[in-house]
mmCIF file of C-alpha atoms in Angstrom:
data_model
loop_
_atom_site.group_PDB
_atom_site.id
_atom_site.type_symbol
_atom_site.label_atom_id
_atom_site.label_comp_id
_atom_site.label_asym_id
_atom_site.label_seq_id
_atom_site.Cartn_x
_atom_site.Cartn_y
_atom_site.Cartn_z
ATOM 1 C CA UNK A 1 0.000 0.000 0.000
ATOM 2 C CA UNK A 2 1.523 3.326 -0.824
ATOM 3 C CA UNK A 3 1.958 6.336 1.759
ATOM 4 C CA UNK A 4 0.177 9.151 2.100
ATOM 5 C CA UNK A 5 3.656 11.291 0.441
ATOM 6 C CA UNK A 6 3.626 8.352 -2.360
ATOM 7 C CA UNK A 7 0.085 9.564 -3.487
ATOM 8 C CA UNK A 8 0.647 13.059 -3.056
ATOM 9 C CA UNK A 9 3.482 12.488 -5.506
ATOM 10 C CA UNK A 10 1.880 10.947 -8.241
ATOM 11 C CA UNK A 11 -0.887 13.955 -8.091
ATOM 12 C CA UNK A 12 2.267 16.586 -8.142
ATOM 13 C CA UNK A 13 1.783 17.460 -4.828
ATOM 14 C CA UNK A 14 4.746 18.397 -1.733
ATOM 15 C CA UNK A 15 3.642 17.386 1.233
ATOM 16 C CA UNK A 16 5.270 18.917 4.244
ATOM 17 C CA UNK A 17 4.558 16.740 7.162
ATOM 18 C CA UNK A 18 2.239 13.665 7.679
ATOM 19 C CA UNK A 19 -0.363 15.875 9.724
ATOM 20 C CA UNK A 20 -3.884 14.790 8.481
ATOM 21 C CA UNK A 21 -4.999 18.392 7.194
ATOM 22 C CA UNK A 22 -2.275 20.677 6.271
ATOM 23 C CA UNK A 23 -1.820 23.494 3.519
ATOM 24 C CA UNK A 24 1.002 23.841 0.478
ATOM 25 C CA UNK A 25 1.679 24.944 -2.966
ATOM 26 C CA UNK A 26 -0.622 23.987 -5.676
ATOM 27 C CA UNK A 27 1.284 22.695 -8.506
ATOM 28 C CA UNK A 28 -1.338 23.532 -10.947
ATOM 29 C CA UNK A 29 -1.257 27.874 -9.914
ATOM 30 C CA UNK A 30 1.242 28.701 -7.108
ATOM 31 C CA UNK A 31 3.740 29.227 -10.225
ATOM 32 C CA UNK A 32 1.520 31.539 -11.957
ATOM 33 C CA UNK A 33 0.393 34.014 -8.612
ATOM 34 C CA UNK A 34 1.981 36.626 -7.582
ATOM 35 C CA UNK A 35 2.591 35.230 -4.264
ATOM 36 C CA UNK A 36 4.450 31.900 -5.328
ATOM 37 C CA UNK A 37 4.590 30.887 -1.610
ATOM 38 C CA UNK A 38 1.238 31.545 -0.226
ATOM 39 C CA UNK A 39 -0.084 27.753 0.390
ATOM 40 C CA UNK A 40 -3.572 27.500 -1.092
ATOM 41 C CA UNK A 41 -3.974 23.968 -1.431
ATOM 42 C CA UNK A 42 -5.625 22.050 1.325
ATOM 43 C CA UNK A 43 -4.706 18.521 1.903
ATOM 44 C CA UNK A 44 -6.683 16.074 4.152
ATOM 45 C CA UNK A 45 -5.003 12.622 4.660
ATOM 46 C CA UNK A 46 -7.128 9.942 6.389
ATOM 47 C CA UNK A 47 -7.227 5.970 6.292
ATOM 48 C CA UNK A 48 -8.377 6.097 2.532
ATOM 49 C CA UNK A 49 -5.997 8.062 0.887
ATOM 50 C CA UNK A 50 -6.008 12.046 0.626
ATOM 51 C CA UNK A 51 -7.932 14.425 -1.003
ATOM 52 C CA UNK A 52 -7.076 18.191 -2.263
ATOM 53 C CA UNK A 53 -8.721 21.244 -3.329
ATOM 54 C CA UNK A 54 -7.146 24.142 -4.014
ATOM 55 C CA UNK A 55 -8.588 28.098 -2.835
ATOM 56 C CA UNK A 56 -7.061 29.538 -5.839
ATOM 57 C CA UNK A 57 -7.412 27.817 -9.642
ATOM 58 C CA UNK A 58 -10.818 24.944 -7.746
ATOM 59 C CA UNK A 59 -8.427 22.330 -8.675
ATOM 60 C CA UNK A 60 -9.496 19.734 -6.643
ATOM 61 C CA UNK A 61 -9.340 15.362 -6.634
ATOM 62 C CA UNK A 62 -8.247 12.679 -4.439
ATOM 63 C CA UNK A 63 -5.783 9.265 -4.396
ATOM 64 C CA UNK A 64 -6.628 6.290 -2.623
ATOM 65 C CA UNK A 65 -4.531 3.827 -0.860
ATOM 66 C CA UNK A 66 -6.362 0.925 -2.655
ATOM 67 C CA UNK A 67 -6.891 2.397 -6.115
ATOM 68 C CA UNK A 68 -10.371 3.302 -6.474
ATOM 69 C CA UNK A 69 -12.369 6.182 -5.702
ATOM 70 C CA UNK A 70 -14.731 5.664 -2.394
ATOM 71 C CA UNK A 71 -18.405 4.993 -3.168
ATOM 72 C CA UNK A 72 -20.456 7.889 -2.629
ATOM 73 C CA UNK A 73 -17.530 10.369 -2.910
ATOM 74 C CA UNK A 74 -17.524 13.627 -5.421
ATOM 75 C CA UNK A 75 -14.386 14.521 -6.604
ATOM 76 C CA UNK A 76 -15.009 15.983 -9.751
ATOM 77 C CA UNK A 77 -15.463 19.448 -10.279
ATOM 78 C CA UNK A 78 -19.360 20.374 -10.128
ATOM 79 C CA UNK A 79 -20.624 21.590 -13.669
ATOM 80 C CA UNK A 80 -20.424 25.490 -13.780
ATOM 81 C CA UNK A 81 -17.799 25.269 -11.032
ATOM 82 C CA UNK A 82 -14.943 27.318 -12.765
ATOM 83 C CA UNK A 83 -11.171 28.108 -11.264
ATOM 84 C CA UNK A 84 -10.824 31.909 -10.213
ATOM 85 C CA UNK A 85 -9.438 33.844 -12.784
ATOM 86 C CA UNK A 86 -8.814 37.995 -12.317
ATOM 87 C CA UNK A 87 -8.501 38.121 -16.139
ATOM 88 C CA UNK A 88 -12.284 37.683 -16.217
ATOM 89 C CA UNK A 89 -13.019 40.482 -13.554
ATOM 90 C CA UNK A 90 -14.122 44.262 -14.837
ATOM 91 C CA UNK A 91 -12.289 47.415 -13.874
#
C-alpha cells in the first residue's frame, strides 16, 4: 500500500509533514500568482488516501490507498464550477 507522500506524488503534490490536514503549494497555480509561496492547497489525509482542493485555480481530486475512488464520494469538479481567474473580472 503506498503512503500518504507516495500519493501526493503521483498527483504533483509536496507534502510537508504527515499531519492529516495541512496546507502547500498547488502545482497547478502557485507558479503563476503573484505570491508563489502563499499555500492554497488544502490537503486532508485519512485511512483512505487524501484528497485536495485548491482556494485559488478549484483544482481539486483525491488518491486512494487501494486504487479506487470511495463509493459515494464527489471529486469531480461540479458543472459550472470554474477556477478563479482575475482576467475575467471588470475594472
Amino acid at each position: 500500500m503506498p503512503s500518504a507522500h507516495e500519493l501526493a506524488a503521483q498527483a504533483g503534490i509536496k507534502l510537508k509533514r504527515d499531519t492529516p490536514q495541512q496546507k502547500t503549494l498547488c502545482p497547478q497555480c502557485s507558479h503563476l500568482r503573484k505570491k508563489k509561496r502563499d499555500p492554497c492547497l488544502s490537503v486532508n489525509i485519512d485511512s483512505e488516501g487524501l484528497r485536495f482542493r485548491c482556494h485559488n485555480c478549484g483544482w481539486s481530486g483525491g488518491k486512494f490507498y487501494d486504487g479506487h475512488q470511495p463509493k459515494g464520494s464527489a471529486l469531480v469538479r461540479a458543472q459550472g464550477d470554474r477556477p478563479r481567474d482575475s482576467r475575467t473580472y471588470k475594472h
